[in-house]
PDB file of C-alpha atoms in Angstrom:
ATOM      1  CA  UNK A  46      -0.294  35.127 -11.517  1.00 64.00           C
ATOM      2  CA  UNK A  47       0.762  31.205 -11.314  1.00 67.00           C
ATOM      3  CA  UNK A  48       2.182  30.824  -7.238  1.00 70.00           C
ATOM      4  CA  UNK A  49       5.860  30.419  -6.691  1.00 84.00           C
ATOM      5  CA  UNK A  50       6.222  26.771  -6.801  1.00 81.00           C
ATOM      6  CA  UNK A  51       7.307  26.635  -2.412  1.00 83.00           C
ATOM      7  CA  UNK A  52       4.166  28.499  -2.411  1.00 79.00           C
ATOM      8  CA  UNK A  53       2.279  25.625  -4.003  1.00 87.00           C
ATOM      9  CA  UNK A  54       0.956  22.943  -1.523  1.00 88.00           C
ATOM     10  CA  UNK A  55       0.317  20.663  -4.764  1.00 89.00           C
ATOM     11  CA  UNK A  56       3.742  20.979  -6.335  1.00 91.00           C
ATOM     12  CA  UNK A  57       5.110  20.823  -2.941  1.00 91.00           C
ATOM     13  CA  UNK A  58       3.323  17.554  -2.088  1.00 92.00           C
ATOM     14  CA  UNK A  59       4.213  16.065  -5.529  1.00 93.00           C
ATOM     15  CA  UNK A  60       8.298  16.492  -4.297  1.00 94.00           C
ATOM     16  CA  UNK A  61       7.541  15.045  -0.798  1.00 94.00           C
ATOM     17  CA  UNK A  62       5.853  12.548  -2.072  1.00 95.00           C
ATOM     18  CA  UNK A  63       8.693  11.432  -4.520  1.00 97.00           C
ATOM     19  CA  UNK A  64      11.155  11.797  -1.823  1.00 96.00           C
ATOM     20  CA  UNK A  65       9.159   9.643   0.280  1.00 97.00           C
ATOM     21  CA  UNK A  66       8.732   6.574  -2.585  1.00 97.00           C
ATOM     22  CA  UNK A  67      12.494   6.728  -3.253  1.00 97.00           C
ATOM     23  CA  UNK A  68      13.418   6.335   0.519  1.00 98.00           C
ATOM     24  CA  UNK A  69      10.416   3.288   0.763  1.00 98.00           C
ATOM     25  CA  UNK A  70      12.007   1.390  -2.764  1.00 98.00           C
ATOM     26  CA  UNK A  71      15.945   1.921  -1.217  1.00 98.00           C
ATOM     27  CA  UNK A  72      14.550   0.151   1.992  1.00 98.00           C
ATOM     28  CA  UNK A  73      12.730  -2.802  -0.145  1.00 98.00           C
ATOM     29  CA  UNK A  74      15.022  -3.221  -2.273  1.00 98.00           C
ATOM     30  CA  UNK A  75      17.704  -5.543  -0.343  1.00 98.00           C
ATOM     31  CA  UNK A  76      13.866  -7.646   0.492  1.00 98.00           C
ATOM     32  CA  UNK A  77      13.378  -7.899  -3.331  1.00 97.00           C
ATOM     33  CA  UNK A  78      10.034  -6.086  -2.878  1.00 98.00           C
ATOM     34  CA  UNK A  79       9.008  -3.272  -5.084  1.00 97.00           C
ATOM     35  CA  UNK A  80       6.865  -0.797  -3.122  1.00 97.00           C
ATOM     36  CA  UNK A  81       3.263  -1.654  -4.911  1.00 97.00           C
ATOM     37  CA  UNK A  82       4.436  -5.506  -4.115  1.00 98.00           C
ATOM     38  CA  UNK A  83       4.520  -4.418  -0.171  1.00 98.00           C
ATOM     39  CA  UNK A  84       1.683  -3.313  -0.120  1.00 98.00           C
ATOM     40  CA  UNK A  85      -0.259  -5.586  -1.485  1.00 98.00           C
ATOM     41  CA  UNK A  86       1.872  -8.363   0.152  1.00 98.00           C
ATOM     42  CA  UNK A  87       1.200  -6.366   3.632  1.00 98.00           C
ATOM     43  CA  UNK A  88      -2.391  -5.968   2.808  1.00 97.00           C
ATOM     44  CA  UNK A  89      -3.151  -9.559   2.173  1.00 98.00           C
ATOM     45  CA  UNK A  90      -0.899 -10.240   5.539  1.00 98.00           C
ATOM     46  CA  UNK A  91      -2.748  -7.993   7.847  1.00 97.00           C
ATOM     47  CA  UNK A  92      -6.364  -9.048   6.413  1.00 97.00           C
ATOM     48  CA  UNK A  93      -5.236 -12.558   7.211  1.00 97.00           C
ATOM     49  CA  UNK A  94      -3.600 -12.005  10.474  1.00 96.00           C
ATOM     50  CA  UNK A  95      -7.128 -10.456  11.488  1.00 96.00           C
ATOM     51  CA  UNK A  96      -9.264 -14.045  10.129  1.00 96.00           C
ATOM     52  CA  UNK A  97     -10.323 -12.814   6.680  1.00 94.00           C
ATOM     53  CA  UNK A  98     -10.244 -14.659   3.484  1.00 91.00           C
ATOM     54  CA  UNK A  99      -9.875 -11.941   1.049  1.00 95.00           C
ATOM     55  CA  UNK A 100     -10.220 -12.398  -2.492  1.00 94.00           C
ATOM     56  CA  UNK A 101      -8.454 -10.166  -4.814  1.00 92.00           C
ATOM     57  CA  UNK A 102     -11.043  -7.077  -4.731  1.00 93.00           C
ATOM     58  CA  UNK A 103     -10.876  -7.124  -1.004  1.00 94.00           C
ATOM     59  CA  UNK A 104      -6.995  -6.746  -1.120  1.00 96.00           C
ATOM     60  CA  UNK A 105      -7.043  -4.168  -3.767  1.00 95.00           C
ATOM     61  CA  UNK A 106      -9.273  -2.398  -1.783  1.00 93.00           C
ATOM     62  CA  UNK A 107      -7.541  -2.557   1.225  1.00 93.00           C
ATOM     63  CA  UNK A 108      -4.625  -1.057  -0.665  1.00 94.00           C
ATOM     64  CA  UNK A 109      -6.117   1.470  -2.340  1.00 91.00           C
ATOM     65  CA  UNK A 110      -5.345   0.152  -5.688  1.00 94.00           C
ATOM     66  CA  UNK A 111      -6.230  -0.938  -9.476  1.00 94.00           C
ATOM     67  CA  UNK A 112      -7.981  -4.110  -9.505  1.00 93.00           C
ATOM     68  CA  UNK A 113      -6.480  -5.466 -12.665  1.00 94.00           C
ATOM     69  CA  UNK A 114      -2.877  -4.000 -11.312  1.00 96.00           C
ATOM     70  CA  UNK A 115      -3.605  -5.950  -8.308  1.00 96.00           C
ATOM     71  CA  UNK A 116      -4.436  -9.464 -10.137  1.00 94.00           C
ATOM     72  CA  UNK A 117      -0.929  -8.670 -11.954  1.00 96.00           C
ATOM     73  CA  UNK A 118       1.324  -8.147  -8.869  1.00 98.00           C
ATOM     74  CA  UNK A 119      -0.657 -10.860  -6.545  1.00 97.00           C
ATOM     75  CA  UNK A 120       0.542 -13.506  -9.444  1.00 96.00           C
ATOM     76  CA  UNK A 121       4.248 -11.874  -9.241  1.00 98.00           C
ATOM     77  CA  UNK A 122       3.630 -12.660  -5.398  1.00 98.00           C
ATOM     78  CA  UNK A 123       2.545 -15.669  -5.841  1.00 98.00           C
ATOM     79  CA  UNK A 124       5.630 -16.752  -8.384  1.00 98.00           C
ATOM     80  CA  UNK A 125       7.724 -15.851  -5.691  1.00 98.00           C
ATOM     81  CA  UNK A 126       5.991 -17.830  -2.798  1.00 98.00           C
ATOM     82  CA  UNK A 127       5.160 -15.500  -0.918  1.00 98.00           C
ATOM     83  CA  UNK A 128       1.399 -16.024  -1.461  1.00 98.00           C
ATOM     84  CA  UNK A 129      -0.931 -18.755  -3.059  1.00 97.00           C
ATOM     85  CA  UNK A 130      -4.610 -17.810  -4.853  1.00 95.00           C
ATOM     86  CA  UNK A 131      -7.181 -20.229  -4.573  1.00 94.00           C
ATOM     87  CA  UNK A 132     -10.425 -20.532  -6.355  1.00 92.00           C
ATOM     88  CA  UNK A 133     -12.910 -19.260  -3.820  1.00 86.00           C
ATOM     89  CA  UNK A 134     -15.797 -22.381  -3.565  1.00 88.00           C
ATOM     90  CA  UNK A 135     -18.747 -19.847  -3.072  1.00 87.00           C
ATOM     91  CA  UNK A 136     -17.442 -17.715  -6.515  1.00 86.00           C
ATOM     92  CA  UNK A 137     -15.209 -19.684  -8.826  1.00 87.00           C
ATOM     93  CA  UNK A 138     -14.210 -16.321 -10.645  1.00 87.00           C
ATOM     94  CA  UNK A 139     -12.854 -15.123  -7.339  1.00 87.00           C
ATOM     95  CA  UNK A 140      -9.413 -16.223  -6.140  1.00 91.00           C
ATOM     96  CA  UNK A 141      -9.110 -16.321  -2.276  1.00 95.00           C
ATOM     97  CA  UNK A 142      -5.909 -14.904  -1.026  1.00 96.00           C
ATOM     98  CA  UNK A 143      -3.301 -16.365   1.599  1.00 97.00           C
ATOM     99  CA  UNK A 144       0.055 -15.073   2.621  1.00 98.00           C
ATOM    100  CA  UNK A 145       2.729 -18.425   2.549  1.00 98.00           C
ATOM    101  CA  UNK A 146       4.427 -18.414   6.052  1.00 98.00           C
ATOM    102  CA  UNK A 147       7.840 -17.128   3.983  1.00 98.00           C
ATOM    103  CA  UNK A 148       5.686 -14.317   2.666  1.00 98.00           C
ATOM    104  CA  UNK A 149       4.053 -13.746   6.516  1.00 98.00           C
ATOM    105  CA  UNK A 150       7.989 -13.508   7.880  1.00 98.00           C
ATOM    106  CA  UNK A 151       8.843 -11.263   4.862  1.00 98.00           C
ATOM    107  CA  UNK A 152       5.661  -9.111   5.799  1.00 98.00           C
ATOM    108  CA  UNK A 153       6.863  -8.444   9.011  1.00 98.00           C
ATOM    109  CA  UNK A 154      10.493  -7.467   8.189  1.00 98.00           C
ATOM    110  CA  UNK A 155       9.470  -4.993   5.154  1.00 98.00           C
ATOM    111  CA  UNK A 156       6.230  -3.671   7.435  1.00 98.00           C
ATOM    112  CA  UNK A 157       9.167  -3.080   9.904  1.00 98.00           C
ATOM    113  CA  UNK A 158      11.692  -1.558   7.400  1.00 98.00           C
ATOM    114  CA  UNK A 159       8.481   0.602   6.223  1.00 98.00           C
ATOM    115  CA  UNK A 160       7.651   1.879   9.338  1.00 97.00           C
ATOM    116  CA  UNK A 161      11.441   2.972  10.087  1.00 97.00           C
ATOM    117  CA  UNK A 162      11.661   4.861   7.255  1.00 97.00           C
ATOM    118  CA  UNK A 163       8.295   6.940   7.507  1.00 95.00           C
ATOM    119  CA  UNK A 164       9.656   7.615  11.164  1.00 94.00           C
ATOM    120  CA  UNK A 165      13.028   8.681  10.148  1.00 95.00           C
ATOM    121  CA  UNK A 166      11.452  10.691   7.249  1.00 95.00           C
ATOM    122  CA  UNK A 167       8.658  12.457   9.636  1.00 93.00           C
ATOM    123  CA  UNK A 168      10.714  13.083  12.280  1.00 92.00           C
ATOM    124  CA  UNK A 169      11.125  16.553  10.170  1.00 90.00           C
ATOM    125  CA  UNK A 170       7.746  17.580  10.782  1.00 92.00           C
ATOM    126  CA  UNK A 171       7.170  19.536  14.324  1.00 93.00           C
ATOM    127  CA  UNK A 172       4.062  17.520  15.206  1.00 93.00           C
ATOM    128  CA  UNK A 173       3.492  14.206  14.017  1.00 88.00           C
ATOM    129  CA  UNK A 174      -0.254  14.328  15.266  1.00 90.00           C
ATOM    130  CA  UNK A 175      -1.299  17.298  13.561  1.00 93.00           C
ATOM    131  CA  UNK A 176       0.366  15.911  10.349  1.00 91.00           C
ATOM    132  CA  UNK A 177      -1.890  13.183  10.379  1.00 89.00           C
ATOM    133  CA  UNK A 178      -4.990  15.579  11.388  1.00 91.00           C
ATOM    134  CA  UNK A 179      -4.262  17.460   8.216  1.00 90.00           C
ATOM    135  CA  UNK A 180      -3.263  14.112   5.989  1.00 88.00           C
ATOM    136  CA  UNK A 181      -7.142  12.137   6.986  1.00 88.00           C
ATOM    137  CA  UNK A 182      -9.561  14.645   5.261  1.00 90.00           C
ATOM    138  CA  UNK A 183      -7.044  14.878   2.432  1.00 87.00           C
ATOM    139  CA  UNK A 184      -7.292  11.133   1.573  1.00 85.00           C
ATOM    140  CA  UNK A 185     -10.895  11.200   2.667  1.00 78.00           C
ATOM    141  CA  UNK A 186     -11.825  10.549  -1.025  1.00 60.00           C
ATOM    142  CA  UNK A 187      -8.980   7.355  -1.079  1.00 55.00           C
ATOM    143  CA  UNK A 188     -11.160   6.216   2.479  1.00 51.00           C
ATOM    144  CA  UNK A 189     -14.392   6.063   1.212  1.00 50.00           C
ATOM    145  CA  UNK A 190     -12.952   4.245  -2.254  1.00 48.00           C
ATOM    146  CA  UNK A 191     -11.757   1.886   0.071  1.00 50.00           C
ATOM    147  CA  UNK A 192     -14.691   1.214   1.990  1.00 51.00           C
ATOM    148  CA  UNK A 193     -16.406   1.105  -1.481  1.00 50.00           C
ATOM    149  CA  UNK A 194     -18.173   4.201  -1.132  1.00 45.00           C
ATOM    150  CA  UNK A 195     -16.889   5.810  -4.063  1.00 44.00           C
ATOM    151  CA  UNK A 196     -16.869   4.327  -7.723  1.00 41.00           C
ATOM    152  CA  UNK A 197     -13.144   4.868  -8.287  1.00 41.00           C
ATOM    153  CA  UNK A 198     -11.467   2.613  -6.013  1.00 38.00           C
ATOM    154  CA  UNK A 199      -8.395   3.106  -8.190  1.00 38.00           C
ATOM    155  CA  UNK A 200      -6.796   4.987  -5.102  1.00 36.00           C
TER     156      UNK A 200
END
């Protein structure tokens, strides 16, 4: 006997989840950025702001996302200045990646807008620490993609 769908953690995630992405994409909206833009545009900032020179695996990575996705939205980033790509010396199939000083600023005030949602949005849950507790070992499989430990980093 199928579970009564507020009985199903899956079904139930599924509808958080999409509640979630629409509050994100209202909040990036009025900063032109679609939510898959932020975070590639925030993962390329905060490798940066720590002294790395990623190239586009190393973002995707970090994001948790497609390779050839990434590629696609890095040179919608890049059309809008908010990054620039440059032919890494060491690999010259590799493109180095570099948030512009407009992106860097923009960075900041979506990471900021990002960050007030998920608190408004998780202020709902009785314990924010024990929602992350149960959240880690559930992306466990998306952690060790991203550390290249799995063969899907897809995310």
């Amino acid at each position: 006997m199928p579970l009564d769908p507020e009985e199903s953690p899956g079904f139930l995630l599924w509808h958080v989840t999409l509640r979630w992405q629409r509050e994100i994409a209202a909040a990036l909206t009025p900063l032109d950025l679609t939510h898959v833009q932020f975070v590639l545009l925030a993962a390329t900032w905060w490798l940066n702001s720590r002294g790395e020179d990623p190239n586009q695996l190393t973002v995707a990575r970090q994001a948790g996302t497609d390779v050839k996705m990434t590629s696609e939205v890095l040179r919608k980033l890049e059309a809008k200045g908010l990054i620039v790509r440059t032919v890494d010396a060491a690999d010259t199939r590799a493109r180095k990646t570099h948030v512009t000083e407009r992106g860097g600023e923009l960075a900041v005030r979506a990471v900021t807008a990002v960050e007030a949602v998920d608190a408004s949005f998780f202020r709902a849950t009785p314990d924010p620490a024990a929602l992350l507790a149960m959240l880690r070992p559930l992306a466990g499989g998306f952690r060790r993609a991203l550390l290249g430990h799995d063969s899907d980093s897809s995310g």
